[in-house]
XYZ file of N, CA and C in Angstrom:
246
model
N 161.542 47.309 105.711
C 160.590 46.383 104.840
C 159.829 45.415 105.520
N 158.539 45.079 105.430
C 158.069 44.012 105.998
C 157.711 42.639 105.764
N 158.361 41.822 105.726
C 157.576 40.695 104.914
C 156.324 39.794 105.660
N 156.447 38.388 104.536
C 154.872 37.619 105.002
C 155.639 36.443 104.052
N 154.897 35.328 104.302
C 154.601 34.431 103.567
C 154.424 34.562 101.950
N 154.847 33.869 101.250
C 154.366 34.199 99.930
C 153.399 33.689 99.224
N 152.575 34.487 98.459
C 151.288 33.913 97.791
C 151.207 32.714 96.885
N 150.307 32.395 97.093
C 150.370 31.207 95.608
C 151.027 31.503 94.530
N 150.948 32.757 93.714
C 151.361 33.122 92.460
C 153.170 33.083 93.149
N 153.560 33.535 93.803
C 154.993 33.738 94.187
C 156.012 32.608 94.744
N 154.880 31.587 95.238
C 155.691 30.497 96.135
C 156.582 29.488 95.299
N 155.959 29.867 94.419
C 157.225 28.815 93.386
C 158.621 29.585 93.186
N 158.739 30.737 93.662
C 159.589 31.437 93.474
C 160.341 32.000 94.404
N 159.941 31.717 95.836
C 160.550 32.375 96.878
C 159.292 32.064 97.810
N 160.073 31.806 98.976
C 159.165 31.845 99.912
C 158.543 32.837 100.872
N 159.126 34.186 100.619
C 158.428 35.108 101.049
C 158.230 36.302 100.613
N 157.530 37.180 100.839
C 157.087 38.590 99.410
C 156.913 39.765 100.507
N 157.058 40.903 99.850
C 156.870 41.839 100.678
C 155.215 41.951 100.724
N 154.818 42.445 102.355
C 153.669 43.172 102.545
C 153.161 44.211 101.651
N 151.720 43.818 101.334
C 151.520 44.611 100.426
C 150.010 45.125 100.786
N 150.006 46.211 101.104
C 148.376 46.351 101.632
C 147.829 46.918 100.728
N 146.147 46.912 100.690
C 145.518 46.793 99.855
C 144.547 48.510 100.203
N 144.761 49.508 99.251
C 143.710 50.524 99.320
C 143.303 50.656 100.610
N 142.130 49.641 100.914
C 140.859 49.908 102.065
C 141.712 49.685 102.980
N 143.045 49.317 103.103
C 143.561 49.341 104.606
C 144.646 50.202 104.855
N 144.989 51.451 104.083
C 145.689 52.257 104.371
C 145.508 53.324 105.690
N 144.366 53.257 105.872
C 143.827 54.092 106.750
C 143.848 52.953 108.376
N 143.938 52.113 108.459
C 144.254 50.605 109.235
C 145.546 51.154 109.928
N 146.808 50.673 108.858
C 147.834 51.010 109.364
C 148.244 52.267 109.525
N 147.749 53.465 109.229
C 148.285 54.624 109.277
C 147.677 54.805 110.800
N 146.516 54.370 111.315
C 146.152 54.711 112.617
C 146.893 53.956 113.788
N 148.049 53.228 113.266
C 149.078 52.721 114.385
C 149.783 53.751 114.681
N 149.844 54.857 114.136
C 150.953 56.079 114.650
C 150.048 56.932 115.833
N 148.680 56.624 115.692
C 148.347 57.729 117.046
C 147.659 56.651 118.284
N 147.807 55.015 117.649
C 147.428 54.072 119.194
C 146.151 53.793 118.777
N 145.623 53.982 117.812
C 143.963 53.671 118.194
C 143.498 52.375 117.412
N 144.452 51.994 116.347
C 144.689 50.489 115.872
C 144.831 49.372 117.088
N 144.067 47.908 116.972
C 144.720 47.417 117.896
C 145.715 46.736 117.539
N 146.916 46.178 118.289
C 147.489 45.000 118.005
C 147.146 43.610 116.759
N 146.025 43.278 117.177
C 145.060 42.423 116.362
C 145.157 42.274 115.246
N 144.287 44.088 114.715
C 144.073 44.769 113.523
C 145.193 44.757 112.321
N 146.527 45.304 113.429
C 147.199 45.705 112.526
C 148.158 44.156 112.063
N 148.163 42.981 113.136
C 148.934 42.080 112.933
C 147.754 41.495 111.578
N 146.635 41.070 111.357
C 146.078 40.798 110.764
C 146.035 41.272 109.241
N 146.715 42.395 109.321
C 147.311 43.252 107.628
C 148.551 42.577 106.981
N 149.142 41.728 107.811
C 150.445 41.149 107.380
C 150.654 39.777 107.024
N 149.745 40.043 105.998
C 149.395 38.655 105.013
C 149.880 38.751 103.639
N 149.723 37.770 102.559
C 150.348 37.764 101.519
C 149.238 38.599 100.663
N 149.687 38.838 99.578
C 148.488 39.765 98.519
C 147.941 38.819 98.135
N 146.613 39.626 97.585
C 145.603 38.822 97.077
C 146.243 38.769 95.086
N 146.008 37.307 94.921
C 147.075 37.069 93.729
C 146.230 38.163 92.271
N 144.717 37.950 92.352
C 144.079 38.410 91.333
C 144.420 39.340 90.781
N 145.594 40.358 91.268
C 145.828 41.623 90.585
C 147.344 40.955 90.009
N 148.117 40.215 90.036
C 148.960 39.812 89.700
C 149.186 39.071 88.592
N 150.088 39.094 87.753
C 150.595 38.608 86.882
C 152.343 38.250 87.224
N 152.519 37.008 86.680
C 153.838 36.436 86.790
C 154.127 36.296 85.334
N 155.752 36.432 85.105
C 156.347 35.774 83.744
C 157.788 35.912 83.674
N 159.004 35.075 82.891
C 159.780 34.983 83.134
C 160.284 36.503 82.172
N 161.576 37.441 83.334
C 162.188 38.145 82.751
C 163.719 37.925 82.417
N 164.231 38.948 82.047
C 165.808 38.560 82.029
C 166.614 38.498 82.904
N 167.430 37.242 83.533
C 168.635 37.306 84.192
C 169.438 38.732 84.280
N 169.472 39.352 83.297
C 170.138 41.289 83.500
C 169.552 42.056 84.689
N 168.381 41.466 85.221
C 167.830 42.749 86.334
C 168.650 42.295 87.606
N 169.624 41.129 87.649
C 170.327 40.750 88.548
C 171.223 41.247 88.781
N 171.957 43.037 88.158
C 172.883 43.428 88.146
C 172.452 44.860 88.403
N 173.231 45.642 89.251
C 172.651 47.168 89.153
C 172.968 48.266 87.917
N 174.467 47.670 87.663
C 174.378 48.102 86.370
C 173.503 48.120 84.967
N 172.437 47.607 85.119
C 171.909 47.451 84.105
C 170.213 47.988 84.803
N 170.031 49.052 83.917
C 168.916 49.741 84.230
C 168.225 50.383 83.167
N 166.876 49.475 82.444
C 165.819 50.227 81.426
C 165.115 49.045 81.232
N 164.283 50.026 80.394
C 162.680 49.410 81.300
C 162.548 48.265 80.046
N 163.457 47.692 79.168
C 163.562 46.485 78.667
C 163.676 45.404 79.359
N 164.598 45.291 80.865
C 164.607 44.617 81.746
C 163.699 43.513 82.139
N 162.496 44.440 82.294
C 161.270 44.060 82.385
C 160.127 43.521 81.580
N 160.546 43.506 80.167
C 159.883 42.478 79.253
C 159.904 41.392 79.535
N 158.729 40.854 79.038
C 158.794 39.387 79.180
C 159.299 38.209 78.004
N 160.670 37.355 78.832
C 161.346 36.568 77.464
C 160.821 35.969 76.886
N 160.882 35.501 75.680
C 160.186 35.212 74.387
C 160.675 33.492 74.435
N 159.852 32.848 75.157
C 160.111 31.147 75.134
C 159.644 30.327 74.209
N 160.112 29.765 73.503
C 159.425 28.775 72.604
C 159.123 27.256 73.541
N 157.606 27.122 73.063
C 157.052 26.187 73.001
C 158.131 24.889 73.381
N 157.787 23.614 74.228
C 158.294 22.400 74.208
C 157.937 21.279 73.522
């Protein structure tokens, strides 16, 4: 896994995140295998993901145990207003 600094949405949670390529960048990344992509072009892809397609919400701490495995783990927690 290749990581980079966290985007603005994830930064309050953690300082790093996985590099997530945009579909339009797949070709450039795959070109690295045949040597046709420059080092600079590849390094430019290693940036935080765009936050416009993201949503963050609290979920159960039960996700921290591999013994728990169900879709309900990803449901947003119901929080009371302050």
